[in-house]
Short mmCIF file of N, CA and C and ligand atoms in Angstrom, two decimals:
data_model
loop_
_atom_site.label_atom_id
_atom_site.label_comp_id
_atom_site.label_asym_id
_atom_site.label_seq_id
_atom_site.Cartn_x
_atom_site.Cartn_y
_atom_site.Cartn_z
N UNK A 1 -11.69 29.33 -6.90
CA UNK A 1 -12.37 28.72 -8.07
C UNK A 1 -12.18 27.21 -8.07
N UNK A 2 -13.11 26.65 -8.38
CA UNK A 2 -13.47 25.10 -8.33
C UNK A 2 -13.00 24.70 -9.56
N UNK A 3 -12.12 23.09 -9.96
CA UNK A 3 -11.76 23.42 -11.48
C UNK A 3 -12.54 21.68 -11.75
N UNK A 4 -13.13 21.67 -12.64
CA UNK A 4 -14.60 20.88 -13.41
C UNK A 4 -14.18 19.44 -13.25
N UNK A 5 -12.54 18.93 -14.04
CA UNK A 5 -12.10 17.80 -13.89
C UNK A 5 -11.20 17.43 -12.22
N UNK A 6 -11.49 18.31 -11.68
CA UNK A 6 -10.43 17.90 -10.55
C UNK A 6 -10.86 17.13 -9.35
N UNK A 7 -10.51 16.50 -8.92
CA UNK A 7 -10.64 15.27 -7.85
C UNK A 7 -10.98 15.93 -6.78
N UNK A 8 -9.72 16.29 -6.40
CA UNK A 8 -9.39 17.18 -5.14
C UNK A 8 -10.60 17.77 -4.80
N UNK A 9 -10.98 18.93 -5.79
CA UNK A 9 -12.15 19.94 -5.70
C UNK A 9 -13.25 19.51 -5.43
N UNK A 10 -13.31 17.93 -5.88
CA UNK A 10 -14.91 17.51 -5.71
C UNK A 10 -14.61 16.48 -4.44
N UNK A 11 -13.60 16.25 -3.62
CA UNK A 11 -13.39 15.51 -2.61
C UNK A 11 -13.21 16.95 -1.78
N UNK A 12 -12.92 18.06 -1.89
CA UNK A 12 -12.59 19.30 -0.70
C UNK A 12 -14.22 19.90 -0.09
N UNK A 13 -14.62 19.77 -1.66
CA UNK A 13 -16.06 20.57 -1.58
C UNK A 13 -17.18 19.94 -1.26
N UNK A 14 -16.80 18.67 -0.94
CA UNK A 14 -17.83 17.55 -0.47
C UNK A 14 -18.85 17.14 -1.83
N UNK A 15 -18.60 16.89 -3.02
CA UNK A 15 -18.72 16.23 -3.81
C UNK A 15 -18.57 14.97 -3.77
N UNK A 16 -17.63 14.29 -3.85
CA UNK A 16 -17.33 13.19 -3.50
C UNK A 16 -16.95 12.74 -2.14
N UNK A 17 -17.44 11.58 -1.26
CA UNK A 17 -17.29 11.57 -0.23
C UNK A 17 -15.99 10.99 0.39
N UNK A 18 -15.48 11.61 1.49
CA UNK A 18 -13.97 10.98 1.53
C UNK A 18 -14.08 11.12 3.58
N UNK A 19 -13.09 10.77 3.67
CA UNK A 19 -13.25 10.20 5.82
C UNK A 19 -12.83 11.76 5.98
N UNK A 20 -13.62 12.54 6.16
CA UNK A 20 -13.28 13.91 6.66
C UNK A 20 -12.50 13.82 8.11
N UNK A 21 -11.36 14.61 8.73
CA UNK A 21 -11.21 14.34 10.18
C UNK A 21 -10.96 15.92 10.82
N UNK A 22 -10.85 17.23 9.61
CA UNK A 22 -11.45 18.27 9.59
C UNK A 22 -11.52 18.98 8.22
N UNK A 23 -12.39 20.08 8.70
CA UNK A 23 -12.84 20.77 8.33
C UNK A 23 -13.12 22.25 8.74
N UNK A 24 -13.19 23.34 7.51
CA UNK A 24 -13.36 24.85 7.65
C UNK A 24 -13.88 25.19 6.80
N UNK A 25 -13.89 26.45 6.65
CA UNK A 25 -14.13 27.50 5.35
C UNK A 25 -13.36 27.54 4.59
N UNK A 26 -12.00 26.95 4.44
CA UNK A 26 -10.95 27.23 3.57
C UNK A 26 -10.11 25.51 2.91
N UNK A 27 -10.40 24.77 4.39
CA UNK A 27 -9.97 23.19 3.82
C UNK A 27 -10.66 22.48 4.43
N UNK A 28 -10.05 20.83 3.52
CA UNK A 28 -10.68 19.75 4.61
C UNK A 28 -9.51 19.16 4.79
N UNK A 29 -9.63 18.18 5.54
CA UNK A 29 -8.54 17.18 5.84
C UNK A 29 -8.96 16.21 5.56
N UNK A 30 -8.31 14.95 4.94
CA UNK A 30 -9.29 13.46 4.84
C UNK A 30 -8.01 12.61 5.32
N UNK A 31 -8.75 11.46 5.14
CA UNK A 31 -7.42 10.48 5.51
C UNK A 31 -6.84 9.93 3.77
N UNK A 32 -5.60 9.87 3.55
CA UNK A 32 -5.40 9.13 2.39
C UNK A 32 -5.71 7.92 2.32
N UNK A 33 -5.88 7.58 0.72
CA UNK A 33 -6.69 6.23 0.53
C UNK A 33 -5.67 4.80 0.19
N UNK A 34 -4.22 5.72 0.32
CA UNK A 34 -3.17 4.82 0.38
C UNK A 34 -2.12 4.63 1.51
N UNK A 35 -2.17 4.98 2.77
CA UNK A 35 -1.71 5.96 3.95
C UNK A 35 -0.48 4.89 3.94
N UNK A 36 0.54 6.04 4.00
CA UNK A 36 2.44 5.66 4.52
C UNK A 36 1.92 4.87 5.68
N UNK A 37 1.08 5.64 6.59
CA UNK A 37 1.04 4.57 7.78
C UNK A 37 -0.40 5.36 8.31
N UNK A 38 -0.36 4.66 9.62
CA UNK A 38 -2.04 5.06 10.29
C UNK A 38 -2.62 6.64 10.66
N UNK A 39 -3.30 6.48 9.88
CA UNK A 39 -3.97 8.23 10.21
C UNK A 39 -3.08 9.05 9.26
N UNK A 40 -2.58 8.89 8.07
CA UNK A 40 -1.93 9.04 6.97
C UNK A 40 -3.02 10.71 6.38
N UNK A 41 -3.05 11.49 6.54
CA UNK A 41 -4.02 13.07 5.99
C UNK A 41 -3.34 13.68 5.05
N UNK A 42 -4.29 14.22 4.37
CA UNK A 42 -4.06 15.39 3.02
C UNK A 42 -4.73 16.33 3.42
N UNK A 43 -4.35 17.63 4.01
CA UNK A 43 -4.92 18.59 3.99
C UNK A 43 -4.91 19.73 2.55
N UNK A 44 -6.13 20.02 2.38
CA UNK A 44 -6.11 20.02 0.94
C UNK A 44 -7.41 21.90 0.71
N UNK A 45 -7.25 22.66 0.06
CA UNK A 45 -7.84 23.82 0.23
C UNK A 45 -9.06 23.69 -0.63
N UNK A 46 -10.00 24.15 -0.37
CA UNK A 46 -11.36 24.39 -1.44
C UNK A 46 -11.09 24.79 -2.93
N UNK A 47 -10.47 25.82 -2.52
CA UNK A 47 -10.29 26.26 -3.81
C UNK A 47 -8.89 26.00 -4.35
N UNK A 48 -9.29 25.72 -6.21
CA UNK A 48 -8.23 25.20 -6.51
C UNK A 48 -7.25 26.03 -7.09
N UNK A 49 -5.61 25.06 -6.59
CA UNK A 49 -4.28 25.31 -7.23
C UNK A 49 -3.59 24.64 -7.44
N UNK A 50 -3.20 24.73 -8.52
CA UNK A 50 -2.23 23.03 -9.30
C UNK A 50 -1.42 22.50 -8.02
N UNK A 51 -0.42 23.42 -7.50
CA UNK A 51 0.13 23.74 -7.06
C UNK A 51 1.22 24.89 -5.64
N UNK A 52 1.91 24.56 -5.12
CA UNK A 52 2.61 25.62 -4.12
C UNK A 52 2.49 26.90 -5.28
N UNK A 53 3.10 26.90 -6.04
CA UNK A 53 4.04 28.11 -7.00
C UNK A 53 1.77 28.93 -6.91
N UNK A 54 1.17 27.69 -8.05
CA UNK A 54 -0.25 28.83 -8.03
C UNK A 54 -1.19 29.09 -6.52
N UNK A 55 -1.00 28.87 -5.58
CA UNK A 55 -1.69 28.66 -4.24
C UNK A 55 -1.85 30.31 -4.11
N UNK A 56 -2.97 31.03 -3.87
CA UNK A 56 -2.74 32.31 -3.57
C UNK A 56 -2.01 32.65 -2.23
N UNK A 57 -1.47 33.79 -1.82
CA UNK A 57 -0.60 33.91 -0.42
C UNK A 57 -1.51 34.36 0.70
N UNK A 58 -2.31 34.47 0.42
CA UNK A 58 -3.37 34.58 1.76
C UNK A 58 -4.19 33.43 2.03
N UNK A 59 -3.84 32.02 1.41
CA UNK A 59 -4.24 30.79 1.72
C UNK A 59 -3.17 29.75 2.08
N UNK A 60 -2.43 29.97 1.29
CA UNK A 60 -0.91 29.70 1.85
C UNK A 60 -0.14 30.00 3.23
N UNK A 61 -1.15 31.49 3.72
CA UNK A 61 -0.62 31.76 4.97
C UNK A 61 -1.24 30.53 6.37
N UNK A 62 -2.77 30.04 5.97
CA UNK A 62 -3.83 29.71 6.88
C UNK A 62 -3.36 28.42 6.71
N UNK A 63 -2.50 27.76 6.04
CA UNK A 63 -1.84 26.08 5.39
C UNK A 63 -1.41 25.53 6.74
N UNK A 64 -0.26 26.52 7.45
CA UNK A 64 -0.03 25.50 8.59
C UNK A 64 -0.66 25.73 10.23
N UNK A 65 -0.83 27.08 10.02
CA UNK A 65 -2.01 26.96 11.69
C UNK A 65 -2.63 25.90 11.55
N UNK A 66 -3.95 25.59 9.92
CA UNK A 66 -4.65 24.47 10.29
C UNK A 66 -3.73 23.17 10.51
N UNK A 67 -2.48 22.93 9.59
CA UNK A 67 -1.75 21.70 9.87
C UNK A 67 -1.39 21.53 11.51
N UNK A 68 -0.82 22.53 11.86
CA UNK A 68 -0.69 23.11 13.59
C UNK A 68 -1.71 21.93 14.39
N UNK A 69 -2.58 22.86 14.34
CA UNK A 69 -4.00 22.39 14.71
C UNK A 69 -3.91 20.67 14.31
N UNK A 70 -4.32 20.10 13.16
CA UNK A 70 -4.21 18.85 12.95
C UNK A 70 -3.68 18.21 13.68
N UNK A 71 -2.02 18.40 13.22
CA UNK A 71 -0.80 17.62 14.28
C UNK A 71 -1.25 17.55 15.84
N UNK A 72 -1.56 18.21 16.48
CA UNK A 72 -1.63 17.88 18.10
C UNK A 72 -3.05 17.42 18.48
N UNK A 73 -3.62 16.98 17.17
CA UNK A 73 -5.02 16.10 17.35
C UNK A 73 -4.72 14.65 17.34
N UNK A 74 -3.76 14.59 16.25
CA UNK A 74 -3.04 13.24 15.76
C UNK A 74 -1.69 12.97 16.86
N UNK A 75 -1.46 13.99 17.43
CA UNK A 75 -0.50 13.20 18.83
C UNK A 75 -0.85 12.78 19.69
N UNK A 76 -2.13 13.53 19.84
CA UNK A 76 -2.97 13.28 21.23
C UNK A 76 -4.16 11.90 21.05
N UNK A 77 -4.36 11.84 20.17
CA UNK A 77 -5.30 11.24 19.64
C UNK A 77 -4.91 9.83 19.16
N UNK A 78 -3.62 9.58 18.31
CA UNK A 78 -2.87 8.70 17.83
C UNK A 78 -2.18 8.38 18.54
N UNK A 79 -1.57 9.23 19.31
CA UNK A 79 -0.24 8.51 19.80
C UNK A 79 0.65 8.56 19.22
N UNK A 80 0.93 9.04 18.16
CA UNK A 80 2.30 9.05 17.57
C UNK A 80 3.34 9.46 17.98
N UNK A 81 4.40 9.11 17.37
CA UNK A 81 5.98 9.41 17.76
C UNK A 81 6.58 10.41 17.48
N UNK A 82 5.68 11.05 16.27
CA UNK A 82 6.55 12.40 15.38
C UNK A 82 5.56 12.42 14.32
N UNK A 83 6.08 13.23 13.30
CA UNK A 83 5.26 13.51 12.31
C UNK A 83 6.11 14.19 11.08
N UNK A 84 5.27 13.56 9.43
CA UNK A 84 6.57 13.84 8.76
C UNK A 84 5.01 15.11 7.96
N UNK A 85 5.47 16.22 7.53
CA UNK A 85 4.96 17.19 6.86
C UNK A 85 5.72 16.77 5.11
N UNK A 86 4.63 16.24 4.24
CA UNK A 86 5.14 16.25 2.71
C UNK A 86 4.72 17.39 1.60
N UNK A 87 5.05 17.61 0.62
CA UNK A 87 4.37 18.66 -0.25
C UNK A 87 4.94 18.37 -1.41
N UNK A 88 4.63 17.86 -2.78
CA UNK A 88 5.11 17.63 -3.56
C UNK A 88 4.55 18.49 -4.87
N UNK A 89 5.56 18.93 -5.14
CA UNK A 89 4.85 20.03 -6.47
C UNK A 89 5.82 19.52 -7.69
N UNK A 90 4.91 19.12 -8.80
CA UNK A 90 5.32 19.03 -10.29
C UNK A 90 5.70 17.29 -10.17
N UNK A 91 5.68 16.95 -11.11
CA UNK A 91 5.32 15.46 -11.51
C UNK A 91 6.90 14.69 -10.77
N UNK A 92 7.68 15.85 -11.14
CA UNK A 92 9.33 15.74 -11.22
C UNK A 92 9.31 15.07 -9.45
N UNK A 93 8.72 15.78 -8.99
CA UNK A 93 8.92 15.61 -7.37
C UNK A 93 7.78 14.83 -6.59
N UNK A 94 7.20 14.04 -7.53
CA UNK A 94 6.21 13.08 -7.15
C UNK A 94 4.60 13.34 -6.73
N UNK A 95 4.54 15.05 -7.24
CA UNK A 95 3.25 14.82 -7.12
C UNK A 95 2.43 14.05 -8.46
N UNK A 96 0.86 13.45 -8.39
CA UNK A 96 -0.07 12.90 -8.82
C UNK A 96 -0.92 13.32 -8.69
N UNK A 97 -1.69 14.48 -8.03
CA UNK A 97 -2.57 14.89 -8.00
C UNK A 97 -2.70 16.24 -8.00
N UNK A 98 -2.82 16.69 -9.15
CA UNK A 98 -2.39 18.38 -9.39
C UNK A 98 -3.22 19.29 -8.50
N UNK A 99 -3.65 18.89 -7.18
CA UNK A 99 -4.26 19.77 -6.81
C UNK A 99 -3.78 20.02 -5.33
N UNK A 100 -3.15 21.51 -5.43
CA UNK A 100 -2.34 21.72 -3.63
C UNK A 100 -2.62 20.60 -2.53
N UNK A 101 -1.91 19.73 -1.94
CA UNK A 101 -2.10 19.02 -0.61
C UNK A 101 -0.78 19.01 0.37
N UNK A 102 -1.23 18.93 1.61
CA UNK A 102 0.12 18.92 2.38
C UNK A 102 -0.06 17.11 2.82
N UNK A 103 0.81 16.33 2.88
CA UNK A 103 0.52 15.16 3.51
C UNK A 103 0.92 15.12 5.01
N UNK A 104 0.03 15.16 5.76
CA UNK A 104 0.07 14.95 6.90
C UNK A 104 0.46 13.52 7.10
N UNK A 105 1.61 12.62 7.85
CA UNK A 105 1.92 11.10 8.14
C UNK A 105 2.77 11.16 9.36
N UNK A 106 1.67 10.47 10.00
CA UNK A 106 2.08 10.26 11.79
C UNK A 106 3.09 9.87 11.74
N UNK A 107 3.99 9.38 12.22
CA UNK A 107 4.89 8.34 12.61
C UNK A 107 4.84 7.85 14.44
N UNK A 108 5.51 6.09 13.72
CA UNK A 108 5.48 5.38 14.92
C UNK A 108 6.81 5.13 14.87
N UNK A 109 7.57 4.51 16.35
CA UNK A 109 8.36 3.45 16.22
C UNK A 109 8.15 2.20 15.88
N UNK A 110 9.31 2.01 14.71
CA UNK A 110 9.12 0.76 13.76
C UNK A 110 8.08 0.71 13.07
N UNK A 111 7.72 1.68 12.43
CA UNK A 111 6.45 1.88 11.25
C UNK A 111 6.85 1.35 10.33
N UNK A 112 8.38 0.82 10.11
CA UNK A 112 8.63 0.40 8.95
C UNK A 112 8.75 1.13 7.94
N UNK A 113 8.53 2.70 7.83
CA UNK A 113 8.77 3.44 6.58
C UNK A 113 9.45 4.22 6.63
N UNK A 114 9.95 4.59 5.64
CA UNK A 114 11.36 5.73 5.43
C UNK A 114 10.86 6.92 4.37
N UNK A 115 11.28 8.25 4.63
CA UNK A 115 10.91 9.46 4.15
C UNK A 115 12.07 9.62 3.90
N UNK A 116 13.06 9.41 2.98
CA UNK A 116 14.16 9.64 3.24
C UNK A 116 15.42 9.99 2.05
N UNK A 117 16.06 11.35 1.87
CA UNK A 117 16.88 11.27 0.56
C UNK A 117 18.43 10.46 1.01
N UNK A 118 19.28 10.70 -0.10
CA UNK A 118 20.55 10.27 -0.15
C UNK A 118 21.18 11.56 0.11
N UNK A 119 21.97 12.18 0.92
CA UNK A 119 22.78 13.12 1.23
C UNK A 119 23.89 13.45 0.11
N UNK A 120 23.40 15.03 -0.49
CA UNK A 120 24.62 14.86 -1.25
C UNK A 120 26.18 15.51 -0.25
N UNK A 121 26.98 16.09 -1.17
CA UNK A 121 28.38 16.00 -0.23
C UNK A 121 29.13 17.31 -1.37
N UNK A 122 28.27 18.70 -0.87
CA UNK A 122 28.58 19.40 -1.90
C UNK A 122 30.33 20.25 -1.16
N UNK A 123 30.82 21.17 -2.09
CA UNK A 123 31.94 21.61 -1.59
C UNK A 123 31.51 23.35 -0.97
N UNK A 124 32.29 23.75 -0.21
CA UNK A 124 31.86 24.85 0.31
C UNK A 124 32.08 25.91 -1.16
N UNK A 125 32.56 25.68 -1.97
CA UNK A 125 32.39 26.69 -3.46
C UNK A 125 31.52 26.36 -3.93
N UNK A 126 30.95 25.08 -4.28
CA UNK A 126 29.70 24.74 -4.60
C UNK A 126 28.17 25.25 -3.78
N UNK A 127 28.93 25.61 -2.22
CA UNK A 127 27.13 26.15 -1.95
C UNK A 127 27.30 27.64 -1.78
N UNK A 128 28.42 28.22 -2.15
CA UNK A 128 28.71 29.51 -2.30
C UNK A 128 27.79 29.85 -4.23
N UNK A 129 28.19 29.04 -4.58
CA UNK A 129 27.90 29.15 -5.94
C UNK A 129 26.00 28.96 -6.02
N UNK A 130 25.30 28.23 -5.27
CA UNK A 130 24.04 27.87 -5.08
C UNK A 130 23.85 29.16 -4.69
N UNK A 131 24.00 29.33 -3.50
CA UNK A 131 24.00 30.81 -2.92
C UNK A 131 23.44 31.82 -3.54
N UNK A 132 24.78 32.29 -4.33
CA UNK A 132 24.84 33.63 -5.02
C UNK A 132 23.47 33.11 -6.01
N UNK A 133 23.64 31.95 -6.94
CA UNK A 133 22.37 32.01 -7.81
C UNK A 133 21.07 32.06 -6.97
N UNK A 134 20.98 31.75 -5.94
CA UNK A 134 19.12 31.76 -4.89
C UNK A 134 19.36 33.32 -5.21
N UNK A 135 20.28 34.07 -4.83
CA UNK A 135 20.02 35.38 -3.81
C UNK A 135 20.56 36.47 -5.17
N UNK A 136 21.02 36.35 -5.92
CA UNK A 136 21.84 37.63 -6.51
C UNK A 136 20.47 38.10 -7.80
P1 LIG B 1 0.87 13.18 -4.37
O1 LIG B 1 1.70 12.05 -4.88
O2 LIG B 1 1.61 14.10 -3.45
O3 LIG B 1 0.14 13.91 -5.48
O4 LIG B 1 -0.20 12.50 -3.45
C1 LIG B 1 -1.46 12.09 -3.86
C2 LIG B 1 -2.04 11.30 -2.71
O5 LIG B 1 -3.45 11.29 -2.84
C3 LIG B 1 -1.60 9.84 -2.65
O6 LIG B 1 -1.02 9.59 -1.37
C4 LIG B 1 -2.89 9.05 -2.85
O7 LIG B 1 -2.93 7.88 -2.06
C5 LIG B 1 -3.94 10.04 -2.42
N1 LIG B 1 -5.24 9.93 -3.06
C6 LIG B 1 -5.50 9.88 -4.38
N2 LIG B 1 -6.83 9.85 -4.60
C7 LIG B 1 -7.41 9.88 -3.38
C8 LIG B 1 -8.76 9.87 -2.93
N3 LIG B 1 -9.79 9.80 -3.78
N4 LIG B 1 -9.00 9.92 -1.60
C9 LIG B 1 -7.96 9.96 -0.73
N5 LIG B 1 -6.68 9.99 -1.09
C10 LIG B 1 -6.40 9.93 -2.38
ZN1 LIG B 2 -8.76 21.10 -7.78
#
């Protein structure tokens, strides 16, 4: 389902026009309009979901073959050094655009940019304690 105010939906569904670099039956890829660095992609699904948590699981499954696919277009193609895979769900974790995207961002040497947290320094009772709450 297509949702009326959403960006995404009218940039996936070819509504609005954006640098396609693929395309399917299920997504497109564009380039971002603010790119970490060169050849910077949002692979992004037709149909919409705020989010990872609402994404149905039989579209969720087809997310990284096509990323798969992408990546060794953008190595071969770019030249890049590596590649960072982003996904940000809920405002908390920096998404802006409520509509499922994976950020595809090449990397170079000396791109100058950092993807990068602060390491925390938990105690082995502390990830015993994480643990049991994921799993019990
Ligand atoms: P996020 O913060 O994960 O929600 O990422 C949203 C991304 O979408 C940002 O990197 C923006 O630069 C990018 N973006 C927003 N609007 C557009 C647009 N119309 N076309 C291409 N990229 C966009
Ligand atoms: Zn949408």
């Amino acid at each position: 389902m297509k949702k009326d105010d959403c960006i995404f939906c009218k940039i996936a569904n070819g509504e609005i026009p954006s640098k396609t670099v693929y395309e399917d039956e299920y997504f497109r890829v564009i380039l971002d309009l603010g790119p970490a660095t060169k050849g910077h992609a949002l692979l992004i699904p037709k149909e919409h979901a705020d989010n990872l948590y609402e994404l149905p699981e039989e579209l969720a499954a087809k997310v990284l073959p096509v990323a798969k696919k992408v990546a060794a277009g953008m190595r071969q193609k770019l030249q890049c050094d590596g590649l960072n895979l982003v996904q940000n769900n809920g405002e908390t974790a920096g998404q802006t655009v409520m509509h499922f995207h994976l950020h595809m961002i090449p990397r170079y040497e000396n791109d100058g940019q950092q993807i990068e947290w602060v390491p925390g320094k938990p105690s082995q009772e502390e990830l015993e304690a994480i643990k049991k709450q994921l799993t019990e």
